[in-house]
Amino acid sequence: MSQQVSHETTAADGVNRRSVLAGLAGGVASMGLLAPAATAAAAENGGRPQHDERVEALLKKMTLAEKVGQLQLVGDETTARAALADGRLGGVFSVVGAAKLNALQHLAVERTRLKIPLIFGLDVIHGYTTNFPIPLAQGASFDPAVAGADATVSAKEARGSGIHWTYAPMMDVTHEPRWGRIAEGYGEDPYLATQLAVSKVRGYQGRDYSAPDRLAACAKHFVAYGGAEGGRDYNTVDVSLQRLHNFYLPPFKASVEAGVATVMASFNTISGVPAHGNGYVLHDVLKGRYGFGGFVVSDYTGIQELILHGLAGDGADAAAAALPAGVDMEMVSTNYAEFAQRLLDQRRITRDQIDDAVRRILLVKFRLGLFDHPYVDESTEVKAPSPAALAASRQAAGRCMVLLKNDGPVLPLAKSVGSVAVVGPLGAATYDLNGTWSGLGTGASTTPPVTVVDGIKAAAPGATVTYTAGCTVDGTDTGGFAAAQQAARAADVTVVVVGETAAMSGEAAARSTIDLPGVQQQLVAAIKETGKPFVVVLVNGRPLTIPYLHDNAPAVLEAWAPGVQGGHAIADVLFGTVNPGGKLPVSFPRAVGQIPIYYNHENTGRPADPANKYTSKYLDLESGPLYEFGHGLSYTTFRIDGLRLSDTRLPARGGRIQVSVRVANTGSRAGDEVVQLYLRDPVASIVQPVRRLRGFQRVTLAAGASTAVSFTLTPDDVGFYDNTAAFRVEPGKIEVYVGNSSAATLSSSFTVV
């Protein structure tokens, strides 16, 4: 499939409008220029890491114990110091603080025989000190530069504080909103996830990840973790070969091509074989077919868990499965260190396999510059967000918000409003606005996000702003409803802020229902009873089932977990300083019983037809999602028309077709529209989805302005992997749909020849 990171947009009525974030964090604007030279070299070498004389010289000096030590990654200072006493440690994760990290590095560099520096890792997922919106929210921006800005700011803060390596980006595509880790990825579409993931890799690593403001990135989780049955974390994934390659693997393939330094194995099984022991995905596909030359790290105790999975009988079996499969570094558990010699003696692993793993790890350490500059300048440690970082986070959050509904319209609110009642348990929340995986970096836990109440006060300084919780996020007490109603009756407008706490999404945070928790929906109903104007703001880490809000709230703004500047960013949108332009990166179901529901589904032989009982639907529920993938409103209106194809025939080898449309702002204020291009292959040897996203462009237009948007399609865009994992481009008709969501109706077609 095509792995284009962006599409050119030509402006007929003015300059080319590009994301305001493109230059925010220094280097994001040029990230598309990164050449994946290391990846190409690895591919030429059959997936082995690029030859490096320094690595080879060091390998020749190493004992088996020292080699196996490089394969060990631990997560605390005490264990690290014990391992360093014998010179048997490759890296440390989840230890923060420049002085602590330097102390450990001094032990490695000054007190071990070969003076090999440690690599320091951390889950820098959407911020180190400055928290950006969660990745799912970044997917809603439909703007790769948002992910790039996050990564660039995060890399500068983390590397300046002694961290070398981040366990991000997570690029698990999923159809499962009950799965808590949907918050960490980019939603349900592999093409969108690919564009955001590649941008984030380049933001973290830049042109040279030895630079003092860059990190080694880690593509995770390899692979198909988002297919966990029932949305339960760590659960089984049963997937066909064609779906593995068409749906789950594209973001990883593109990230390898972009030069990602490392990859993390996933917790799940893949068609019966746990990823940590799955030689097909790690050895054959990742290191073989893709030519990945970096190293693969296990997830937390992932190798040890091969025993509970039932693939291994004991730790020796686990090590004997994981190393040949392609896991190079073991996180937390110690099976490589304990059993390597025995397994060599039994010929269950080979010295070449150990050397290959060590070679990969050392190569990344050399590329990080750790042998020349092992220590961090403790004076550069970042303990508080800079003004520039805060501005970048605020701007990113504004670009990520999605206006789901706006009857009236109620929004935007007038800055001259006399009084505003903020109601709801998240109206004065702080750290819940950061969402999952926040606060790990030095300073992050001491810089609380701006609350919605404070953001509204700053946006409307002449207004009287009150706050009443009304209830807790997940409690059952309705005793606060009366006070909330009283506040609403006394105000000109009420902003109801409801949703999830940070702990309700992320790892080990699956939910069996995805309604508003507790009595929050009843609180919204109580505010509606007052008869006064109100809007609902959602703070959450996953899609929610909100048909009541859709039917009863005049306006609904999806703010996600917006980060450290969340309150300001929400107020920016509520009062129209920012015109929302985000789109849903994932479908919102009507009810939990619909799950999985997603736009890129197969048609079936009996697609849903409300007039025919014997079709694929529910008796008690309307077909289709509540809000479709790509949905999002604006404070202005747009028209997309003039669909043109440069040709009606696409040669299967080397062909190209330009698809162009014209988008016009037909409203009274400037705003953003996301032009989305979808393809459908109606007849194929492997049944294809009813639509596949193959291009998008977010454009900013002044009131009355218009621009031409064009996309380039190649055979990669119409091809697919079959059940032998062969990529096929088949002759026949391809349907083209362009619009502002996956429900686009503007269409044309061409023929692959």
PDB file of N, CA and C in Angstrom, residues 301-339:
ATOM      1  N   THR A 301       7.905  -8.319  30.971  1.00  0.00           N
ATOM      2  CA  THR A 301       7.852  -9.763  31.271  1.00  0.00           C
ATOM      3  C   THR A 301       7.241 -10.589  30.138  1.00  0.00           C
ATOM      4  N   GLY A 302       7.272 -10.055  28.920  1.00  0.00           N
ATOM      5  CA  GLY A 302       6.641 -10.741  27.806  1.00  0.00           C
ATOM      6  C   GLY A 302       7.234 -12.108  27.512  1.00  0.00           C
ATOM      7  N   ILE A 303       8.546 -12.272  27.711  1.00  0.00           N
ATOM      8  CA  ILE A 303       9.165 -13.577  27.468  1.00  0.00           C
ATOM      9  C   ILE A 303       8.746 -14.566  28.558  1.00  0.00           C
ATOM     10  N   GLN A 304       8.755 -14.126  29.796  1.00  0.00           N
ATOM     11  CA  GLN A 304       8.323 -14.986  30.899  1.00  0.00           C
ATOM     12  C   GLN A 304       6.882 -15.453  30.702  1.00  0.00           C
ATOM     13  N   GLU A 305       6.059 -14.596  30.117  1.00  0.00           N
ATOM     14  CA  GLU A 305       4.646 -14.922  29.950  1.00  0.00           C
ATOM     15  C   GLU A 305       4.402 -15.999  28.895  1.00  0.00           C
ATOM     16  N   LEU A 306       5.426 -16.368  28.138  1.00  0.00           N
ATOM     17  CA  LEU A 306       5.265 -17.493  27.215  1.00  0.00           C
ATOM     18  C   LEU A 306       4.922 -18.774  27.967  1.00  0.00           C
ATOM     19  N   ILE A 307       5.280 -18.823  29.251  1.00  0.00           N
ATOM     20  CA  ILE A 307       4.952 -19.998  30.071  1.00  0.00           C
ATOM     21  C   ILE A 307       3.443 -20.036  30.324  1.00  0.00           C
ATOM     22  N   LEU A 308       2.869 -18.928  30.774  1.00  0.00           N
ATOM     23  CA  LEU A 308       1.433 -18.889  31.025  1.00  0.00           C
ATOM     24  C   LEU A 308       0.621 -19.014  29.740  1.00  0.00           C
ATOM     25  N   HIS A 309       1.148 -18.492  28.653  1.00  0.00           N
ATOM     26  CA  HIS A 309       0.469 -18.678  27.370  1.00  0.00           C
ATOM     27  C   HIS A 309       0.334 -20.165  27.033  1.00  0.00           C
ATOM     28  N   GLY A 310       1.310 -20.945  27.464  1.00  0.00           N
ATOM     29  CA  GLY A 310       1.295 -22.361  27.133  1.00  0.00           C
ATOM     30  C   GLY A 310       2.223 -22.727  25.997  1.00  0.00           C
ATOM     31  N   LEU A 311       3.096 -21.791  25.597  1.00  0.00           N
ATOM     32  CA  LEU A 311       4.077 -22.098  24.550  1.00  0.00           C
ATOM     33  C   LEU A 311       5.349 -22.691  25.139  1.00  0.00           C
ATOM     34  N   ALA A 312       5.638 -22.333  26.409  1.00  0.00           N
ATOM     35  CA  ALA A 312       6.874 -22.770  27.055  1.00  0.00           C
ATOM     36  C   ALA A 312       6.551 -23.440  28.383  1.00  0.00           C
ATOM     37  N   GLY A 313       7.351 -24.452  28.733  1.00  0.00           N
ATOM     38  CA  GLY A 313       7.146 -25.149  29.991  1.00  0.00           C
ATOM     39  C   GLY A 313       7.846 -24.499  31.153  1.00  0.00           C
ATOM     40  N   ASP A 314       8.935 -23.771  30.855  1.00  0.00           N
ATOM     41  CA  ASP A 314       9.704 -23.102  31.903  1.00  0.00           C
ATOM     42  C   ASP A 314      10.491 -21.962  31.272  1.00  0.00           C
ATOM     43  N   GLY A 315      11.330 -21.307  32.091  1.00  0.00           N
ATOM     44  CA  GLY A 315      12.084 -20.163  31.609  1.00  0.00           C
ATOM     45  C   GLY A 315      13.047 -20.502  30.487  1.00  0.00           C
ATOM     46  N   ALA A 316      13.642 -21.674  30.535  1.00  0.00           N
ATOM     47  CA  ALA A 316      14.553 -22.083  29.473  1.00  0.00           C
ATOM     48  C   ALA A 316      13.799 -22.235  28.156  1.00  0.00           C
ATOM     49  N   ASP A 317      12.633 -22.852  28.226  1.00  0.00           N
ATOM     50  CA  ASP A 317      11.806 -22.978  27.024  1.00  0.00           C
ATOM     51  C   ASP A 317      11.433 -21.598  26.475  1.00  0.00           C
ATOM     52  N   ALA A 318      11.108 -20.689  27.378  1.00  0.00           N
ATOM     53  CA  ALA A 318      10.715 -19.348  26.958  1.00  0.00           C
ATOM     54  C   ALA A 318      11.848 -18.649  26.221  1.00  0.00           C
ATOM     55  N   ALA A 319      13.053 -18.718  26.781  1.00  0.00           N
ATOM     56  CA  ALA A 319      14.209 -18.106  26.126  1.00  0.00           C
ATOM     57  C   ALA A 319      14.494 -18.775  24.791  1.00  0.00           C
ATOM     58  N   ALA A 320      14.352 -20.098  24.744  1.00  0.00           N
ATOM     59  CA  ALA A 320      14.621 -20.844  23.519  1.00  0.00           C
ATOM     60  C   ALA A 320      13.603 -20.535  22.432  1.00  0.00           C
ATOM     61  N   ALA A 321      12.415 -20.087  22.820  1.00  0.00           N
ATOM     62  CA  ALA A 321      11.409 -19.687  21.839  1.00  0.00           C
ATOM     63  C   ALA A 321      11.610 -18.244  21.389  1.00  0.00           C
ATOM     64  N   ALA A 322      11.926 -17.346  22.329  1.00  0.00           N
ATOM     65  CA  ALA A 322      11.935 -15.914  22.034  1.00  0.00           C
ATOM     66  C   ALA A 322      13.151 -15.472  21.228  1.00  0.00           C
ATOM     67  N   LEU A 323      14.335 -15.945  21.592  1.00  0.00           N
ATOM     68  CA  LEU A 323      15.539 -15.456  20.909  1.00  0.00           C
ATOM     69  C   LEU A 323      15.555 -15.843  19.433  1.00  0.00           C
ATOM     70  N   PRO A 324      15.358 -17.106  19.071  1.00  0.00           N
ATOM     71  CA  PRO A 324      15.326 -17.437  17.643  1.00  0.00           C
ATOM     72  C   PRO A 324      14.166 -16.774  16.899  1.00  0.00           C
ATOM     73  N   ALA A 325      13.060 -16.526  17.607  1.00  0.00           N
ATOM     74  CA  ALA A 325      11.928 -15.865  16.957  1.00  0.00           C
ATOM     75  C   ALA A 325      12.264 -14.435  16.581  1.00  0.00           C
ATOM     76  N   GLY A 326      13.167 -13.793  17.337  1.00  0.00           N
ATOM     77  CA  GLY A 326      13.578 -12.447  16.977  1.00  0.00           C
ATOM     78  C   GLY A 326      13.516 -11.407  18.059  1.00  0.00           C
ATOM     79  N   VAL A 327      13.234 -11.794  19.325  1.00  0.00           N
ATOM     80  CA  VAL A 327      13.260 -10.823  20.429  1.00  0.00           C
ATOM     81  C   VAL A 327      14.708 -10.679  20.890  1.00  0.00           C
ATOM     82  N   ASP A 328      15.236  -9.468  20.814  1.00  0.00           N
ATOM     83  CA  ASP A 328      16.656  -9.242  21.091  1.00  0.00           C
ATOM     84  C   ASP A 328      16.936  -8.856  22.535  1.00  0.00           C
ATOM     85  N   MET A 329      16.064  -8.076  23.135  1.00  0.00           N
ATOM     86  CA  MET A 329      16.304  -7.575  24.497  1.00  0.00           C
ATOM     87  C   MET A 329      15.141  -7.971  25.389  1.00  0.00           C
ATOM     88  N   GLU A 330      15.439  -8.487  26.571  1.00  0.00           N
ATOM     89  CA  GLU A 330      14.414  -8.968  27.490  1.00  0.00           C
ATOM     90  C   GLU A 330      14.141  -7.935  28.572  1.00  0.00           C
ATOM     91  N   MET A 331      12.890  -7.517  28.675  1.00  0.00           N
ATOM     92  CA  MET A 331      12.489  -6.525  29.664  1.00  0.00           C
ATOM     93  C   MET A 331      12.025  -7.214  30.947  1.00  0.00           C
ATOM     94  N   VAL A 332      12.670  -6.909  32.047  1.00  0.00           N
ATOM     95  CA  VAL A 332      12.341  -7.307  33.416  1.00  0.00           C
ATOM     96  C   VAL A 332      12.694  -8.761  33.706  1.00  0.00           C
ATOM     97  N   SER A 333      12.050  -9.705  33.039  1.00  0.00           N
ATOM     98  CA  SER A 333      12.375 -11.103  33.328  1.00  0.00           C
ATOM     99  C   SER A 333      13.795 -11.419  32.847  1.00  0.00           C
ATOM    100  N   THR A 334      14.367 -12.520  33.325  1.00  0.00           N
ATOM    101  CA  THR A 334      15.818 -12.756  33.173  1.00  0.00           C
ATOM    102  C   THR A 334      16.124 -14.110  32.546  1.00  0.00           C
ATOM    103  N   ASN A 335      15.274 -14.570  31.670  1.00  0.00           N
ATOM    104  CA  ASN A 335      15.454 -15.900  31.103  1.00  0.00           C
ATOM    105  C   ASN A 335      16.670 -16.003  30.191  1.00  0.00           C
ATOM    106  N   TYR A 336      16.957 -14.961  29.426  1.00  0.00           N
ATOM    107  CA  TYR A 336      18.165 -14.992  28.595  1.00  0.00           C
ATOM    108  C   TYR A 336      19.410 -15.110  29.473  1.00  0.00           C
ATOM    109  N   ALA A 337      19.467 -14.275  30.506  1.00  0.00           N
ATOM    110  CA  ALA A 337      20.645 -14.261  31.375  1.00  0.00           C
ATOM    111  C   ALA A 337      20.813 -15.589  32.114  1.00  0.00           C
ATOM    112  N   GLU A 338      19.714 -16.168  32.545  1.00  0.00           N
ATOM    113  CA  GLU A 338      19.793 -17.391  33.345  1.00  0.00           C
ATOM    114  C   GLU A 338      20.081 -18.639  32.520  1.00  0.00           C
ATOM    115  N   PHE A 339      19.579 -18.703  31.286  1.00  0.00           N
ATOM    116  CA  PHE A 339      19.589 -19.981  30.581  1.00  0.00           C
ATOM    117  C   PHE A 339      20.395 -19.989  29.288  1.00  0.00           C
TER     118      PHE A 339
END
